[in-house]
Amino acid sequence: MAKLRINNIDIEVEDNLTILNAAKKYNINIPTLCNYPDLHINSECRICVVEIEGRKGLVTSCSTPVRDGMVIKTNSPRVLNARKTITELILANHDSNCNACAKNMNCELQNLSSVLGIDKSRFESTLEIAPIDEDNPSLMRNPNRCIKCGRCVIVCKEVQSTNVLELMGRSHALTVTPAFGKFLSSEECTFCGQCSSVCPVGAIMEKDETDKVWAAINNDNKRVIVQIAPAVRVSLGEELGMAPGSIVTGKIVSALKLIGFDDVFDTDFTADLTIIEEGNELIQRVTTGGTLPMITSCCPGWINFAEQNFPEILPNISTCKSPQQMFGALSKSYFTEKVGIKKEDLFVVSIMPCTAKKYEAQRPEMSVDGKHPDVDVVLTVRELGKMIKQMGIDFKTLEDTKFDNPFGITTGAAAIFGNTGGVMEAALRTVYEVVNKKPLENIDFKDVRGLDGFKETTVNLGGMDVKVAVVHTLANARIIAEQIKNGTSPYAFIEVMACPGGCIGGGGTPYGTNTSVRQKRIDALYEVDGAMAIRKSHENPSITKIYEEYLIKPLGEKSHHLLHTHYHARKVKHNEDKKNVMATY
Amino acid sequence: MKEMKVISKRFDKVNPLSIQDYINTNGYTFLKKAIKMERISIIEEVEASYLRGRGGAGFPTHIKMMGLAKETSMPKYIICNADEGEPGNFKDRAILEKDPYAVIEGMTIVAYATGATKGYVYIRGEYLEALKIMKHCIQEATENNLLGNNILGEKFNFTLEVRSGAGSYVCGEEFALIESIEGKPGRTRIKPPFPTQKGVFNQPTMISNVETFANIPFIIEIGGKEYHKIGTPSSTGTKLLSLSGNIKNPGVYEVPFGVTIRAVIEELGGGTLNNRKIKMIQLGGSCGPIIPEYMLDMIIDYERFEEFESKTGSGAIIVMDDRSDIFDILMNTVLFFEHESCGKCVPCREGHVQLLKIIDKFVKRTASSKDLDSLESLARVMHQTSLCGLGQSSPTSIISTIRFFRDEYLDRIDHPASN
Amino acid sequence: MLLDMILNKYPAQEDSLIEILLEFQDAKSSHFISEAEVKQIASYLQISEAKVCSVISFYTFFRTEQKGQHIIQVCRGVPCHVTADINIVKIIEKELGIKVDETTENKKFTLEYTSCLGLCDKAPVMRIDDKIYTNLTENKIKAILAEYRVYN
């Protein structure tokens, strides 16, 4: 323990705690900017400086460990002046047209200037206007707002290992861009959007598509339907002033109805369907000597990553479309037929915790008629939050409403699709019972739950012990993909989700996501699961019905056409090793 | 006053490329002596000598050596910082080109004492000649069993490699240099951990200046106690000075610590060209203070320099005569740092460009007293909050001129340009 | 070909990057690194192209476009600045009809500033390619340029 003095109070804290965290324990919140809970300390912005008696310079509290006997001032005139000056320097090289920024009122820089009482920067603007990167379906990068805090670069490199964004150049000309200063569309971006979820300002955000939805809703010729992903029900509340992990399923349905959607459906329905198709695919691969391990395909960030970096393992990926796209395909076939409208008169909206889903919906394969996308617009949780605010809905006091049918009856298995390990657990609940023809004694697969980056378990299927694994973050996915590539993977089935924690930590979830928030959202999904009457996908009566009415059988011809897809290597990589280089010379 | 040639004793007297010439002039005698000593005794000799880093910051060398020696994670590295990019400094270039083996011998002794097995000499890319010479000498030394495995038949391995800079001043900062060796942009890391704990490739690393290593054989030769008698109590030994600017005989001179700046300029440098009046000098290079003529009687030692809180101790003296204009020099200096900032931390990245804007107002005589306040306040914030030595020391020229030449600032404010 | 040969000399690890870039750019007749070459280097070292770009854009030695046959670099350190009674850059600009960071139309010369070359005792100095010229005067500069124009 170290005894020290902060401002005028004596405190005692564990050794090796940073000054920032030590002060926090005593309710002194030193302002920060580049600091982000789950990322390593960058100490770039210098906002969190404090004065330590006996030291000439100021030190950053985020990076300096406490020492016994330290006398620290967090609010001396020297400290306050430094903080203010630094903030003004940032503002002088930032597009401060806050009213025209979607991050307005939700911006860490804006908040900091307000806390420090800055009304304008005393420095002349040095901003040089650069073009906005927005020619991809998912993300918008506005370099004029970038404050070079480096969070996005750290996430892109260390969490996702995608290495798309880098700090380029130096000094005042420092920028954050992909290689050769190009746009995201031309690089190996998976559109996972983790960069957007850590950006303190409005420099990287999802592409706002709310206007398209407002237009569709106000078009009398369109029937506008909406699906909400599992993770949305435990994260949207935060966007509207509720605590992390609030379960708001019924309120979302009510809000969507108020906004004007004709039918409000649940992606959980097609999550159950995914389990039936994917489970059968797994059984088929295992019993007929197909390519193993099989890898889940729900996550579009992961699909992009695999197509770009691991073309060799594409045959390992389940051919099942993601629940979002199964929903889209059924909407523009089964549903339109059922309600008797033309495909072009149906407008399908998805609410997703994800930015890569925007990309996925625009893939040419994701169209049953080959002309129109099955899912017309994908909104992130944040965009839905915005629509609810625009509509003036008092979300917290909304009554619950139930989902519409035919895509409204779901199971607990589908709910947990929204977190890491959930797809695996849902699949095991079904595959075990289908293969072993007996009910599971305990349907909770606790080994695959939780925030560990890498989880595994063994299940007995038809007398055979089968090893399965669960990974999240693309850095962990890379490890498991390398294993498969090298032929050393011991697993039969692997679940991959690109974002930390799975979809509940997706790039489209409310700002401020960190480990503790992720855990709360996960806990909430298991709570939803536990409260459901049916907790196994194959017991969902609506699923049984859609097979009877329309799909006939899993992996059948209709399924093949509507619910399965294929992947393609996106980029031929220069992968010559040293030997090949010698050969070309 | 005469020079005291200890480090420069072989300058222009031997063929720097010839290891035989070096050996013939007592070279490698002290590695042979050191290698028979207890490792700890070598560090104790350096401690007794109180050798301080010659790169400018003046950190006691034995503390770094001890720090490295007590680390157990292998391999351990020694890096010679030969990224002498500070405008006005060229003494390291002189050592590298004129007595390269002394640096190699010094590094080898330090490696032996600390248990390091691998070393780098990081030479700035602009020093083409020094790069060539150092590569040659390392090869010669290796061929003569003075580097490599089982050096001098002892159980002691030490290999040395030259790495070239690629045009970045900030790589003279220890962690930026380490990043550069690792093949990355030269952006510094957060301390702690310090290089001796986690340096290059995250292994324990000792990084010191060229001149510091060149001092090591001499300390082994005469012993720490004798060495301590040279110079002043806080600044022992000799110092190579780079004398440049408006002076008759610019060049590298070696003097014991404690001599006055005036004596160096007048007696070694021969005074100014055409005997013009000295207006000011810049100490330590562009990151150092600009001081007026009346301060020239100040002695050269770390203690005096510490007052300026910058890496003044590198030994550069740039003489500027009465034709020089402060704001012209400031513009040049700050422009240099604006170009060389790595861009990582806000005060340095965004600060220099703002300093330039304000200085420009003084150049053009459009500044107000508010601008003077802004200039001083910004310079101090940068000095106090920047992440590394670059941003911490670059405002020194501004802070010192506001202190010593305030009248000139006020004059520019009081006599604005007429439109 | 040249790049393959140079890559082959270095271990495929990240810390070879700067060494490779330096040697390759120096050896390549047009003295710059193209996008295709960045891709090849990244692939050889198994690092991202963005990382190679970040290094190239950080260090001033590296060029991403073709410059003149001869690169003239004028030192702008304070010692050169205060010792020069003449404005070296202005003289060269006038002689060649280009500004700093520009290349002559015949692609013969590019004019740049350089950081201190550590030759402050022989100031003012400039460098043309690998050759250093010290104690410059106006006539000396003109004579040097004339020599390059005629013979090189």
mmCIF file of C-alpha atoms in Angstrom, chain A residues 41-46 49 56-58 63 65 78 81-82 85-86 89-90 92-93 122-126 147-148 167 169-172 174, chain B residues 167-168 187 190-192 306 309 337-347 349-351 353-354 357 361 374 377-378 381 384-387:
data_model
loop_
_atom_site.group_PDB
_atom_site.id
_atom_site.type_symbol
_atom_site.label_atom_id
_atom_site.label_comp_id
_atom_site.label_asym_id
_atom_site.label_seq_id
_atom_site.Cartn_x
_atom_site.Cartn_y
_atom_site.Cartn_z
ATOM 1 C CA ILE A 41 -2.554 3.584 -22.147
ATOM 2 C CA ASN A 42 -1.503 5.850 -24.957
ATOM 3 C CA SER A 43 -0.768 8.975 -22.942
ATOM 4 C CA GLU A 44 -0.976 11.036 -26.090
ATOM 5 C CA CYS A 45 -3.415 13.816 -25.270
ATOM 6 C CA ARG A 46 -1.726 14.981 -22.023
ATOM 7 C CA VAL A 49 -1.647 15.979 -16.285
ATOM 8 C CA LYS A 56 9.411 20.404 -12.482
ATOM 9 C CA GLY A 57 7.228 19.173 -15.309
ATOM 10 C CA LEU A 58 3.658 17.993 -15.089
ATOM 11 C CA SER A 63 0.542 6.556 -16.962
ATOM 12 C CA PRO A 65 2.076 4.923 -10.853
ATOM 13 C CA ARG A 78 -0.583 25.415 -13.483
ATOM 14 C CA ASN A 81 -3.913 26.211 -17.446
ATOM 15 C CA ALA A 82 -2.059 23.339 -19.073
ATOM 16 C CA THR A 85 -4.182 25.165 -23.338
ATOM 17 C CA ILE A 86 -3.918 21.601 -24.599
ATOM 18 C CA LEU A 89 -4.652 23.338 -29.214
ATOM 19 C CA ILE A 90 -6.787 20.343 -30.133
ATOM 20 C CA ALA A 92 -7.575 24.696 -33.238
ATOM 21 C CA ASN A 93 -7.024 21.668 -35.459
ATOM 22 C CA ARG A 122 -7.415 31.349 -28.335
ATOM 23 C CA PHE A 123 -5.370 29.785 -31.134
ATOM 24 C CA GLU A 124 -5.825 30.318 -34.838
ATOM 25 C CA SER A 125 -7.321 27.394 -36.710
ATOM 26 C CA THR A 126 -4.737 25.236 -38.428
ATOM 27 C CA ILE A 147 -7.971 14.476 -32.970
ATOM 28 C CA LYS A 148 -5.359 11.743 -33.518
ATOM 29 C CA LEU A 167 -0.848 6.886 -37.987
ATOM 30 C CA GLY A 169 3.213 11.104 -41.417
ATOM 31 C CA ARG A 170 4.365 13.149 -38.486
ATOM 32 C CA SER A 171 4.093 16.410 -36.634
ATOM 33 C CA HIS A 172 1.191 18.597 -37.544
ATOM 34 C CA LEU A 174 -0.094 13.410 -38.744
ATOM 35 C CA GLY B 167 15.798 11.288 -41.503
ATOM 36 C CA SER B 168 14.197 11.846 -38.144
ATOM 37 C CA ARG B 187 7.541 7.683 -31.620
ATOM 38 C CA ILE B 190 5.649 5.882 -21.969
ATOM 39 C CA LYS B 191 8.021 5.580 -19.001
ATOM 40 C CA PRO B 192 8.154 3.593 -16.797
ATOM 41 C CA GLU B 306 20.323 22.396 -15.495
ATOM 42 C CA GLU B 309 15.905 22.530 -18.057
ATOM 43 C CA PHE B 337 11.024 21.341 -34.385
ATOM 44 C CA GLU B 338 7.706 21.722 -36.141
ATOM 45 C CA HIS B 339 9.169 19.602 -38.921
ATOM 46 C CA GLU B 340 10.659 17.032 -36.556
ATOM 47 C CA SER B 341 7.857 16.491 -34.035
ATOM 48 C CA CYS B 342 6.731 12.874 -34.188
ATOM 49 C CA GLY B 343 3.107 13.984 -33.850
ATOM 50 C CA LYS B 344 2.219 11.646 -31.031
ATOM 51 C CA CYS B 345 1.387 14.054 -28.216
ATOM 52 C CA VAL B 346 -0.832 17.097 -28.514
ATOM 53 C CA PRO B 347 1.364 19.867 -27.042
ATOM 54 C CA ARG B 349 2.109 18.245 -32.473
ATOM 55 C CA GLU B 350 -0.243 21.201 -32.261
ATOM 56 C CA GLY B 351 1.966 23.547 -30.241
ATOM 57 C CA VAL B 353 2.596 25.281 -35.475
ATOM 58 C CA GLN B 354 0.948 27.777 -33.100
ATOM 59 C CA LYS B 357 2.147 31.730 -36.000
ATOM 60 C CA LYS B 361 3.698 38.211 -35.784
ATOM 61 C CA SER B 374 0.282 33.555 -25.327
ATOM 62 C CA SER B 377 2.307 30.513 -21.742
ATOM 63 C CA LEU B 378 2.199 28.078 -24.648
ATOM 64 C CA VAL B 381 2.818 24.344 -21.266
ATOM 65 C CA GLN B 384 5.868 20.973 -18.924
ATOM 66 C CA THR B 385 3.488 18.564 -20.614
ATOM 67 C CA SER B 386 5.130 17.155 -23.738
ATOM 68 C CA LEU B 387 5.685 13.430 -23.810
#
